[in-house]
Tab-separated table of C-alpha atoms and ligand atoms in Angstrom:
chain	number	residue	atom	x	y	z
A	1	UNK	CA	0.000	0.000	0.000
A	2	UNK	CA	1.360	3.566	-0.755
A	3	UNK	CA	0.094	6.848	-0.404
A	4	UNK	CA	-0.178	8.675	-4.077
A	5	UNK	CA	-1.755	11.384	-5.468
A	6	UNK	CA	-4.004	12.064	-1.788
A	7	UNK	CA	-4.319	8.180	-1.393
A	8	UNK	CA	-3.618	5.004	-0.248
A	9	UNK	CA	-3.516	2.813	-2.886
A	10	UNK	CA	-2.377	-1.192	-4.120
A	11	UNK	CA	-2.234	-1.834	-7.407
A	12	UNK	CA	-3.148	2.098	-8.262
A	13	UNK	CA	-6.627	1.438	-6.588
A	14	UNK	CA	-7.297	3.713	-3.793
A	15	UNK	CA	-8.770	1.588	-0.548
A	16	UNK	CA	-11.044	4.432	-0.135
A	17	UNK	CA	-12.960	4.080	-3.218
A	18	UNK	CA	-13.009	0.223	-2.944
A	19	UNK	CA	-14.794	0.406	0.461
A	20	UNK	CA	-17.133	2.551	-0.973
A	21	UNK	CA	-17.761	0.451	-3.830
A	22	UNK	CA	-18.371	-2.629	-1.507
A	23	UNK	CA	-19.225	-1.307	1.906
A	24	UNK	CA	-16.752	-1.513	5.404
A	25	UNK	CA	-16.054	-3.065	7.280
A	26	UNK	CA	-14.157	-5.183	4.528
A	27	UNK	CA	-10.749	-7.344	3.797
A	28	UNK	CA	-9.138	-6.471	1.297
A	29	UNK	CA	-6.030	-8.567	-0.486
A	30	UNK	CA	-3.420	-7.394	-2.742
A	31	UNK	CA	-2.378	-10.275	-5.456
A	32	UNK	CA	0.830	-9.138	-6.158
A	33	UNK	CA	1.742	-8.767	-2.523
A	34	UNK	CA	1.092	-12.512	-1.885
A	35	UNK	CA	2.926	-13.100	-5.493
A	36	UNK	CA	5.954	-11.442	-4.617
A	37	UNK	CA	6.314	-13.251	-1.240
A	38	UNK	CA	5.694	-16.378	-3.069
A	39	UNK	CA	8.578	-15.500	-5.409
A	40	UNK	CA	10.752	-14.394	-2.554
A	41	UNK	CA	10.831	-17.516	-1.121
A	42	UNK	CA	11.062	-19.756	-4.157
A	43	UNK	CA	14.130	-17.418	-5.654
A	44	UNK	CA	15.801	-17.893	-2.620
A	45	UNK	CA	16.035	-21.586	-2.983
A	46	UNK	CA	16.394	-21.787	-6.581
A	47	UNK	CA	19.313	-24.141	-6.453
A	48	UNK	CA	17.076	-27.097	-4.835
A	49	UNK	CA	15.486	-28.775	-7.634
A	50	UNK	CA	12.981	-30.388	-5.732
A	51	UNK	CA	11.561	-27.736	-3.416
A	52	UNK	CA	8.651	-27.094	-3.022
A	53	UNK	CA	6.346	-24.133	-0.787
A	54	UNK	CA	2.623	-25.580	0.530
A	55	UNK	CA	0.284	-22.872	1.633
A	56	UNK	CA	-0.802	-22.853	5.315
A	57	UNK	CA	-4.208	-22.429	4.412
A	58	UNK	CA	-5.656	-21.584	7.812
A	59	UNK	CA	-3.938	-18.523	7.144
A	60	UNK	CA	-6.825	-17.394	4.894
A	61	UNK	CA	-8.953	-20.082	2.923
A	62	UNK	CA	-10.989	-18.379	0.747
A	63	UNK	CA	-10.615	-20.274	-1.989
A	64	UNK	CA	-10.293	-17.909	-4.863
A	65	UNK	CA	-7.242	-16.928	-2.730
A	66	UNK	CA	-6.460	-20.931	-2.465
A	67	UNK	CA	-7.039	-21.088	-6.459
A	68	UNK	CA	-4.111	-17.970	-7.604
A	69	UNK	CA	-1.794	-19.289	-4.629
A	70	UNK	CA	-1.990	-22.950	-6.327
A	71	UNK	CA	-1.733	-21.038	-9.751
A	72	UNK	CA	1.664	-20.085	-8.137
A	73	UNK	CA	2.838	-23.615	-8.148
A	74	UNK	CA	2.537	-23.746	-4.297
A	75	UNK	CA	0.767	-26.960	-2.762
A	76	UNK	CA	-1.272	-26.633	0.203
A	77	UNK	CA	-0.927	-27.479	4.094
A	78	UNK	CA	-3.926	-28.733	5.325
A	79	UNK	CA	-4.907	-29.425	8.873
A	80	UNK	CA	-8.726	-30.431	8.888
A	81	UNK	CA	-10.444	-32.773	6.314
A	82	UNK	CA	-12.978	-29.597	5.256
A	83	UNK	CA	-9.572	-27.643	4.161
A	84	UNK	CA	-8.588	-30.963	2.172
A	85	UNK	CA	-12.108	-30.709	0.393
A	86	UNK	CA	-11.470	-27.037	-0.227
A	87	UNK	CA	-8.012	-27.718	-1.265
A	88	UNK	CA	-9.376	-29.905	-4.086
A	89	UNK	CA	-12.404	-27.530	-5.044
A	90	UNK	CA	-9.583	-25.276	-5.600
A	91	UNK	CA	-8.335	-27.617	-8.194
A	92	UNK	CA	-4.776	-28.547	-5.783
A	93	UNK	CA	-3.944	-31.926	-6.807
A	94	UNK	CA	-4.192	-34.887	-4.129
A	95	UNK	CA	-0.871	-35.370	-3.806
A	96	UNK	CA	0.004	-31.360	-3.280
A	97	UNK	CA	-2.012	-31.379	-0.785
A	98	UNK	CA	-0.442	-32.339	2.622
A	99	UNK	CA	-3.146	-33.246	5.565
A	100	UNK	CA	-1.215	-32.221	9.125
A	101	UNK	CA	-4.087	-32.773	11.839
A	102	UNK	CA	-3.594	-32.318	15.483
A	103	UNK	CA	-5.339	-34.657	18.164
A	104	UNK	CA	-7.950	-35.619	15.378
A	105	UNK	CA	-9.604	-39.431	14.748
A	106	UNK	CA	-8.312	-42.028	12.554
A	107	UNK	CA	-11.778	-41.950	11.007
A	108	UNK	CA	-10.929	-38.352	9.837
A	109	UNK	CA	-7.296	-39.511	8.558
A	110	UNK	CA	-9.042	-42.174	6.815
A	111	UNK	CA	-10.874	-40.001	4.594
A	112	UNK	CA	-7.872	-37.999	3.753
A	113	UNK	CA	-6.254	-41.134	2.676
A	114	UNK	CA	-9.450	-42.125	0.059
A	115	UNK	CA	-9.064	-38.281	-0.876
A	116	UNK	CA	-5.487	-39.380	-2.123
A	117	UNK	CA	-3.201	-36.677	-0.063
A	118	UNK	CA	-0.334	-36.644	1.819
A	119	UNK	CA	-0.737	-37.852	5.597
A	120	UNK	CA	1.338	-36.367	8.082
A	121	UNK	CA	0.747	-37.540	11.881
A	122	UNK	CA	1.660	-36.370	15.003
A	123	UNK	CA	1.536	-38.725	17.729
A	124	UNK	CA	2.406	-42.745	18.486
A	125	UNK	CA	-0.815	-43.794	18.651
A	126	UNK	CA	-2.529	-42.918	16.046
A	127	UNK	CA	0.812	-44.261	14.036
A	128	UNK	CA	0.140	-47.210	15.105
A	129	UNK	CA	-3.680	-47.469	14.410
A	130	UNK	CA	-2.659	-46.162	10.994
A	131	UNK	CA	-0.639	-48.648	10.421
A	132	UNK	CA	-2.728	-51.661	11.061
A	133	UNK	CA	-5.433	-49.988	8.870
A	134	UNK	CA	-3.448	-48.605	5.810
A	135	UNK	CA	-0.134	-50.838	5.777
A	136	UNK	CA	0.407	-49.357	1.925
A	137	UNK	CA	0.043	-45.918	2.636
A	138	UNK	CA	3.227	-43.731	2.822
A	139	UNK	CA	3.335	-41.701	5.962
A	140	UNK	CA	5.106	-38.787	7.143
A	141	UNK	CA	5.491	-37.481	10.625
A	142	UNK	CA	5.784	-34.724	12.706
A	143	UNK	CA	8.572	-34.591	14.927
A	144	UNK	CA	8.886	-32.122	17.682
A	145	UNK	CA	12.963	-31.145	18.448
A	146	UNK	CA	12.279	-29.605	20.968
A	147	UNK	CA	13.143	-26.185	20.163
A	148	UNK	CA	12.354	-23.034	21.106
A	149	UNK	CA	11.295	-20.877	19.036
A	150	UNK	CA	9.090	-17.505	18.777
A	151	UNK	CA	8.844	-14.652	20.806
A	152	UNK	CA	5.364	-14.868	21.602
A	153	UNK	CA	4.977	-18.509	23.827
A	154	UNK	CA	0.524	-18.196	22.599
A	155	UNK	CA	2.036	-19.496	19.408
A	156	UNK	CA	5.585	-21.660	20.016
A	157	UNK	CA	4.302	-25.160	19.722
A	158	UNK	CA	7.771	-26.798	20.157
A	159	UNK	CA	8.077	-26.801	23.692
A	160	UNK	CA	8.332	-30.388	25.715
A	161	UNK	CA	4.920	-30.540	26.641
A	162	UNK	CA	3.369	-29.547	23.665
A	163	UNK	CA	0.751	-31.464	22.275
A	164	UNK	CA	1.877	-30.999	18.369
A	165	UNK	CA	4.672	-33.738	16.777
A	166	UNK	CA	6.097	-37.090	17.906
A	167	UNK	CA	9.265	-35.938	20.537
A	168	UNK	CA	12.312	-36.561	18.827
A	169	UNK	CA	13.124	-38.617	21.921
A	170	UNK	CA	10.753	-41.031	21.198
A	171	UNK	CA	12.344	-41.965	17.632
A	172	UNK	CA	13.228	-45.396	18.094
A	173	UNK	CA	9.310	-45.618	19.385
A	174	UNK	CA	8.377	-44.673	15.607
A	175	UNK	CA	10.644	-46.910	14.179
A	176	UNK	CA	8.889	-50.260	16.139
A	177	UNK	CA	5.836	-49.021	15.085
A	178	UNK	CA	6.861	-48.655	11.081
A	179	UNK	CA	8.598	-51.844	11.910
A	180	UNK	CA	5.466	-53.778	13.101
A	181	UNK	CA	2.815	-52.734	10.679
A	182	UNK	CA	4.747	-52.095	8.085
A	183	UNK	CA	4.407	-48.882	6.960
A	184	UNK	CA	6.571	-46.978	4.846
A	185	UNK	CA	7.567	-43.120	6.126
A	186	UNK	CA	8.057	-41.573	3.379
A	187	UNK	CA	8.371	-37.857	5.075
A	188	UNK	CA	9.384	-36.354	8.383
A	189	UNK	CA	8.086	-32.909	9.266
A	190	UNK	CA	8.321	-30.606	11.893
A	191	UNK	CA	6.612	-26.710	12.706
A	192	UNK	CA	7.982	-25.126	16.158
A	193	UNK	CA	5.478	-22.220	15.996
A	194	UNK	CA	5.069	-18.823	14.442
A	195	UNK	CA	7.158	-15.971	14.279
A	196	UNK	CA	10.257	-16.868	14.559
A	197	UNK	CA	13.034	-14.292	13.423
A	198	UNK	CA	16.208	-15.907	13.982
A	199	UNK	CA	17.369	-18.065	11.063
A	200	UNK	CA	19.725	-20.030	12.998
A	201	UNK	CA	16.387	-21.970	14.790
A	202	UNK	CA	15.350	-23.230	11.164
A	203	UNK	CA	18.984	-24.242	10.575
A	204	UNK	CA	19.434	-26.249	13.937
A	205	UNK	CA	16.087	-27.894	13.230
A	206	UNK	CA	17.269	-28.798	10.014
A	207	UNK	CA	20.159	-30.678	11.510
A	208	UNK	CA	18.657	-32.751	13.613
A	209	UNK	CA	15.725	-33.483	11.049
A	210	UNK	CA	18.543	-34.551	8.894
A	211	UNK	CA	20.142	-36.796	11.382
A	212	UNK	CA	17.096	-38.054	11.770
A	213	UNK	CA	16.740	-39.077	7.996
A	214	UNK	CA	19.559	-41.416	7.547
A	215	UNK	CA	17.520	-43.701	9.730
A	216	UNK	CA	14.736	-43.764	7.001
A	217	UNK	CA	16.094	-44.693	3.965
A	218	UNK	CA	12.920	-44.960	2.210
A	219	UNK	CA	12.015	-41.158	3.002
A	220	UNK	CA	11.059	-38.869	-0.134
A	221	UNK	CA	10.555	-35.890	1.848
A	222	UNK	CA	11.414	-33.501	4.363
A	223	UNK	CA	8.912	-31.076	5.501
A	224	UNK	CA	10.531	-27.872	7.716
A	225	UNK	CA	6.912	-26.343	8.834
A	226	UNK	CA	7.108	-22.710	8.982
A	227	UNK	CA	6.705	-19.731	11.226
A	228	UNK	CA	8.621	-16.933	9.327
A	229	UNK	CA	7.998	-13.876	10.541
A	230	UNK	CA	6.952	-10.673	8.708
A	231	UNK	CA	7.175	-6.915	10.201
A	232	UNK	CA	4.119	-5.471	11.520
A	233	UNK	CA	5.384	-2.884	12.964
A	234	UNK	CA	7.221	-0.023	10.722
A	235	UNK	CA	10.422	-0.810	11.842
A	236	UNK	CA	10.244	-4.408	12.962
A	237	UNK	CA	12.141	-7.039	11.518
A	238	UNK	CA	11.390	-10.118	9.744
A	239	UNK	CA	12.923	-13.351	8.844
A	240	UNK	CA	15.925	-13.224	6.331
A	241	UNK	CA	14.207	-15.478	3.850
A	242	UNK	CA	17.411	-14.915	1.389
A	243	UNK	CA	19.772	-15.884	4.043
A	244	UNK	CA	18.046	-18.765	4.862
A	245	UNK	CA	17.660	-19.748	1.338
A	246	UNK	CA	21.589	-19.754	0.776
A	247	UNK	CA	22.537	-21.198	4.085
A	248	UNK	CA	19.981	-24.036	3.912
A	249	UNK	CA	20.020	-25.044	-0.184
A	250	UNK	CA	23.846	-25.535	0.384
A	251	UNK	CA	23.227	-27.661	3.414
A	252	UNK	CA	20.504	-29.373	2.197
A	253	UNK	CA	22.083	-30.460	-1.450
A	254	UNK	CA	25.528	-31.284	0.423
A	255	UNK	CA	23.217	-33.590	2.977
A	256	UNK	CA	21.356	-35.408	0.160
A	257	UNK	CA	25.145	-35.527	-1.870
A	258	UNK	CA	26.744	-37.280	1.062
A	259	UNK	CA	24.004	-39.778	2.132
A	260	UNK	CA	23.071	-40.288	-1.442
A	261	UNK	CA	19.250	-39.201	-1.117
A	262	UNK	CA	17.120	-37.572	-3.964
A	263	UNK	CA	14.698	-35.560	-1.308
A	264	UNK	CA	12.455	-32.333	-1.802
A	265	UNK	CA	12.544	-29.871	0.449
A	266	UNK	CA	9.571	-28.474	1.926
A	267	UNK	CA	8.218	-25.559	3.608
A	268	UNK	CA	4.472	-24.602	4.741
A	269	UNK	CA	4.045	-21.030	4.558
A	270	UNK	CA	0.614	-19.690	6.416
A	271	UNK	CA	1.590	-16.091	7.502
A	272	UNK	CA	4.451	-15.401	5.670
A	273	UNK	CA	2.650	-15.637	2.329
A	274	UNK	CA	-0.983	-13.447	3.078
A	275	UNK	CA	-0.269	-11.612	6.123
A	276	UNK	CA	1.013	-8.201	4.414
A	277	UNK	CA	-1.173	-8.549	1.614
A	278	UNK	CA	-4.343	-7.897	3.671
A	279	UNK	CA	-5.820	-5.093	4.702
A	280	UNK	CA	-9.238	-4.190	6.849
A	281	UNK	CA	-11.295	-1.058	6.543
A	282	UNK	CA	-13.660	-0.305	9.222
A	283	UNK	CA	-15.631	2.801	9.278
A	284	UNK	CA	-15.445	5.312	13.033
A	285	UNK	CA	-18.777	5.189	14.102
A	286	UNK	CA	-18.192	7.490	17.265
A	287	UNK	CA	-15.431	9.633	18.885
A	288	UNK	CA	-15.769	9.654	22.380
A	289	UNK	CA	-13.501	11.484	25.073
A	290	UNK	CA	-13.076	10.584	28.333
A	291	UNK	CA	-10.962	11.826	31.055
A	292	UNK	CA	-7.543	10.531	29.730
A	293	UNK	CA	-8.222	9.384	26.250
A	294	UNK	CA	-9.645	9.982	23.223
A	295	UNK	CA	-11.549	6.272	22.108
A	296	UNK	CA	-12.863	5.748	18.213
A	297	UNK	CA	-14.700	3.517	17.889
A	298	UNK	CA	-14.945	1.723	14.612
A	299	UNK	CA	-18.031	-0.598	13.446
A	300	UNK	CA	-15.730	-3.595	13.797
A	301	UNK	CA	-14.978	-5.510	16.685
A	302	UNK	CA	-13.260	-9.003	17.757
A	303	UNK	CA	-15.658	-10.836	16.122
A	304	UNK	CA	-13.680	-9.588	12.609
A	305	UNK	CA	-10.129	-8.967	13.977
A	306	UNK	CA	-9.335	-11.119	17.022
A	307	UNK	CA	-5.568	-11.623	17.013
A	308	UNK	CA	-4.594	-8.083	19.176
A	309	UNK	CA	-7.130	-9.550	21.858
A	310	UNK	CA	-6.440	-13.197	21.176
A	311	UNK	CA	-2.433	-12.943	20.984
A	312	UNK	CA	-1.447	-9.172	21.758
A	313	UNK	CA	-0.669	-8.810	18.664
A	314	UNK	CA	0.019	-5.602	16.741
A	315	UNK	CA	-1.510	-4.021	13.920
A	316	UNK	CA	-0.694	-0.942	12.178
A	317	UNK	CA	-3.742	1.491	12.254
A	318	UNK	CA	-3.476	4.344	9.222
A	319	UNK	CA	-6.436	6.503	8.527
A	320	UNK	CA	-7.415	6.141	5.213
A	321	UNK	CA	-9.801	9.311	5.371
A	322	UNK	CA	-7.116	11.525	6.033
A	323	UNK	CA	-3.835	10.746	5.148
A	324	UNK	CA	-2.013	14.193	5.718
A	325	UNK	CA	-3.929	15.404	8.736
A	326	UNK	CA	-2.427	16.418	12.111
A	327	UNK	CA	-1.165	13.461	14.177
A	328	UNK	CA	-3.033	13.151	17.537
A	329	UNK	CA	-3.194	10.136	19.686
A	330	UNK	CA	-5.941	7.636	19.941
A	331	UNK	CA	-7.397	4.530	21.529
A	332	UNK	CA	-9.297	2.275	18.781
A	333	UNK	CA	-12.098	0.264	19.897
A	334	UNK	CA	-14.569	-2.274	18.665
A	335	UNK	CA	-18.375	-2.104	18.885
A	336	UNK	CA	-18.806	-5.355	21.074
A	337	UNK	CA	-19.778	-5.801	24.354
A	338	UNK	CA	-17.057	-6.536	26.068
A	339	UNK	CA	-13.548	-5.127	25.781
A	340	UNK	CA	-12.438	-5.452	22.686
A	341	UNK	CA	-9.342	-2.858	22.149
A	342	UNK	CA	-7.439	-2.902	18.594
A	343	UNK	CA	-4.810	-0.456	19.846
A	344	UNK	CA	-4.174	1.998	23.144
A	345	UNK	CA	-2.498	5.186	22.607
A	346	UNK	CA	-2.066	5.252	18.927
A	347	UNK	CA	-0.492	8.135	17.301
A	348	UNK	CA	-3.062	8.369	14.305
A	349	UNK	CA	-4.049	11.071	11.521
A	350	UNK	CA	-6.969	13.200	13.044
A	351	UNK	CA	-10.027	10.814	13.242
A	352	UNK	CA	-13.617	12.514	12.601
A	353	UNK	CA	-16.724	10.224	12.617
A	354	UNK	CA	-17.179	8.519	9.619
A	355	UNK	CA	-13.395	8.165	8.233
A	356	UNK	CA	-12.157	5.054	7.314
A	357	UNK	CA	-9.274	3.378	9.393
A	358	UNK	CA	-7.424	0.672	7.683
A	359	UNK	CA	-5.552	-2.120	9.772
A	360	UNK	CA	-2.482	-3.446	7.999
A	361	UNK	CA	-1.072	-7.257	7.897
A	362	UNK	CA	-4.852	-8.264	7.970
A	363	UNK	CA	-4.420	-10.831	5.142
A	364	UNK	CA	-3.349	-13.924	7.962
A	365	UNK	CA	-5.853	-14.841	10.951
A	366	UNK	CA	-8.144	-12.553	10.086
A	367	UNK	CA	-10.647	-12.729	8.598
A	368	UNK	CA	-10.456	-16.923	8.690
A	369	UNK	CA	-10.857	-16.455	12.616
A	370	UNK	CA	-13.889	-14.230	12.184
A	371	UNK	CA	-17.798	-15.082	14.347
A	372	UNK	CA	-20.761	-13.919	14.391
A	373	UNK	CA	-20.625	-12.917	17.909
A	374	UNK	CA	-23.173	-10.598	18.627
A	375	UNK	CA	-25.002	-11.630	15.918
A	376	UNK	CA	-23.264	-9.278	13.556
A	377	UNK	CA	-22.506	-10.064	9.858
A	378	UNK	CA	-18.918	-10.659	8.872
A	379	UNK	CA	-16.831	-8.682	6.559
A	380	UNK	CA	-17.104	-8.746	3.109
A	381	UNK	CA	-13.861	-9.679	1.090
A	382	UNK	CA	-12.400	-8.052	-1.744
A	383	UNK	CA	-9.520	-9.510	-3.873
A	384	UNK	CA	-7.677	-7.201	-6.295
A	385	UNK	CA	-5.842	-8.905	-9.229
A	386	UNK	CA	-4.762	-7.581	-12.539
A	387	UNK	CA	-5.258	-4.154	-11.505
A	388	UNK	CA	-9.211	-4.734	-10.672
A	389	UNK	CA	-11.178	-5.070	-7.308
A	390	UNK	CA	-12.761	-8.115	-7.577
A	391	UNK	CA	-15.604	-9.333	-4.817
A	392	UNK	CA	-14.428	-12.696	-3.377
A	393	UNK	CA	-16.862	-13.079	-0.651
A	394	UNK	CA	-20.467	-11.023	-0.553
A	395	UNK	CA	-21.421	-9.731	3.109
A	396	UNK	CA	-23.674	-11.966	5.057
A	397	UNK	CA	-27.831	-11.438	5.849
A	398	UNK	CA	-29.869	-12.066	8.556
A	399	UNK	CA	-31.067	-15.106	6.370
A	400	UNK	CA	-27.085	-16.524	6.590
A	401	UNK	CA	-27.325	-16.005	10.297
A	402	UNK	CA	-30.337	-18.041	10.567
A	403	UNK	CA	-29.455	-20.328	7.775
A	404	UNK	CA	-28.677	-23.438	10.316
A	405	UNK	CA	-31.463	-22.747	12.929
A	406	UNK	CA	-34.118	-25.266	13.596
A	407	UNK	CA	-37.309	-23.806	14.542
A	408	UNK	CA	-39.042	-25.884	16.714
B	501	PLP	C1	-0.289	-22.958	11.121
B	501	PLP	C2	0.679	-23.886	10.512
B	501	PLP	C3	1.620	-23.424	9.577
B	501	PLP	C4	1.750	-21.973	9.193
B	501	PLP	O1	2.347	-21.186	10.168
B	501	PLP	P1	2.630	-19.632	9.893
B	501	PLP	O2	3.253	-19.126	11.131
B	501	PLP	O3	1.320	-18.987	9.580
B	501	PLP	O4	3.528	-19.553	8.710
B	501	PLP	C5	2.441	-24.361	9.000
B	501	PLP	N1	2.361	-25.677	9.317
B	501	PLP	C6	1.473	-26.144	10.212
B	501	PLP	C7	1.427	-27.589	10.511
B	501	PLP	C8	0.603	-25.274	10.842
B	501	PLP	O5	-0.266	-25.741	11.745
């Protein structure tokens, strides 16, 4: 997004005009933005033939999103059997499609495997139920090193006690198991959590998944999660996707070299890929002063934008109604009852009733972790490709709201 000629604009369009064209509050995602991360990351591991970048499609899973990210060449991670269903709708091939469930029933990991993806598990148990039901089926699983990893600990999942991945401890576990019912693993995979910064954490992961692999010799794959981290802050920083590129191809192709293995190289991309290219545009329904602050509040609330509430987390707030007005500082609120603060003590452009504020890195657990809570509509979403603003997802009625109710 850049400010030109009086307005914020992506792709030339200014946000302004598309929110009046469709209504606020509303998403809006910029096509190029997700292209050029996609890019980003593929460039920077050029030298690995077989690599390959599967979309973490919790991150946003609307599936004309799903469709242009698969257009990409990306495959998609998958973590319930509905996002496997939408995966394929979105015309991603079975086996680019990679199913990595947490604490879920074998009866949902058998319908993955008639859906012909890849099946990634997580704990010994379910391994071993696997097994004695689909001996033929190649299986990859999720190991968990151990590592930590992440500033924020909501969302490090690599800690001992955490209930993602198989502890690397427990290896020679996984190996009876394979051993007993047969089963071929044909990946390992591991994700530690989100946002991590520090390159070195993907690179000592990487060892020990590669120790790990000369015990399998009939692994095709190896899966390193994700968890980049992207700036959401103006001067924050962000993983060094090029540097990791470099150090890891080199270690990666001199791995396979040595221990004569023809592997690809994965990576499962959720945030890293749609957070920046996402923006929401609430409208300021009322300016209200009290006897320290100054509140706006906006006709939005948690039920469209949960992660500062859920996780703390922080997103830019720019007013799109008045780009080069005085700065003043503000509190931005939602409309539901109960706290539901987007940002304390934000140094803002002048906010009168009725402007439009636009929240930045709103493309990643967003608008996929929207409700209805307080029986208000969610956002409308907007998807601009090819220089046009295209309508990806109408704004609900009261008859969607009731659409499931039974009246008795
Ligand atoms: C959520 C998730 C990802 C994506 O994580 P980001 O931090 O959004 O990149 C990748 N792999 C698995 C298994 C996940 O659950």
């Amino acid at each position: 997004m850049i400010l030109q000629d009086q307005a914020y604009r992506i792709q030339g369009l200014s946000l302004v005009e598309i929110t009046e064209q469709f209504g606020a509050p509303l998403y809006i995602y910029d096509a190029e933005k997700i292209k050029s991360q996609y890019l980003r990351l593929t460039d920077s591991f050029a030298k690995v033939k077989k690599f390959k970048a599967h979309y973490a499609c919790k991150a946003l899973s609307n599936v004309n999103i799903l469709r242009y990210i698969g257009k990409l060449g990306a495959g998609l991670d998958t973590v319930s059997i509905q996002e496997v269903q939408l995966g394929l709708k979105a015309g991603f091939k079975p086996q680019d499609i990679i199913y990595t469930p947490n604490g879920v029933s074998l009866t949902e990991i058998s319908k993955a495997v008639e859906l012909g993806v890849k099946i990634n598990i997580d704990n010994l148990s379910i391994l071993e139920q696997f097994g004695n039901a689909h001996k033929g089926v190649p299986v990859c699983v999720r190991i968990n090193p151990h590592i930590m990893a992440g500033g924020n600990s909501k969302i490090s999942v690599g800690h001992i006690d955490s209930k993602f991945g198989i502890s690397i401890h427990q290896t020679p576990h996984i190996k009876r198991i394979l051993d007993n019912t047969g089963l071929k693993l044909a990946g390992l995979h591991m994700h530690t959590g989100s946002d991590i910064l520090d390159v070195e954490v993907f690179l000592q992961a990487a060892e020990m998944l590669f120790d790990l692999a000369k015990e399998f010799p009939s692994l095709e794959y190896i899966d390193l999660g994700s968890g980049f981290k992207v700036p959401y802050k103006e001067d924050d920083h962000s993983t060094d996707i090029e540097y990791l590129g470099e150090m890891l191809s080199a270690r990666f192709l001199d791995f396979c070299k040595q221990n004569k293995k023809d592997l690809t190289l994965m990576f499962e991309p959720g945030k890293y890929l749609v957070s920046e290219s996402g923006y929401f545009v609430a409208s300021v329904n009322v300016i209200k002063q009290t006897t320290s602050m100054v509140f706006a509040g906006i006709d939005s609330g948690f039920n469209h934008l949960i992660r500062p509430m859920f996780y703390d987390s922080y997103h830019q707030i720019i007013n799109l109604s008045n780009p080069n007005g005085r700065e003043r500082y503000y509190s931005v609120v939602g409309y539901i009852c109960e706290t539901d603060t987007f940002g304390t003590n934000r140094k803002i452009n002048e906010i009168t009733e009725g402007d439009l504020l636009c929240f930045k890195n709103a493309g990643a657990y967003c608008f996929s972790m929207a409700s209805n809570y307080n029986s208000r509509f969610k956002p409308a979403e907007v998807f601009v490709i090819d220089g046009q603003a295209k309508l990806i997802r109408r704004r609900e009625t009261l008859e969607d709201l009731l659409q499931t109710t039974v009246e008795i």
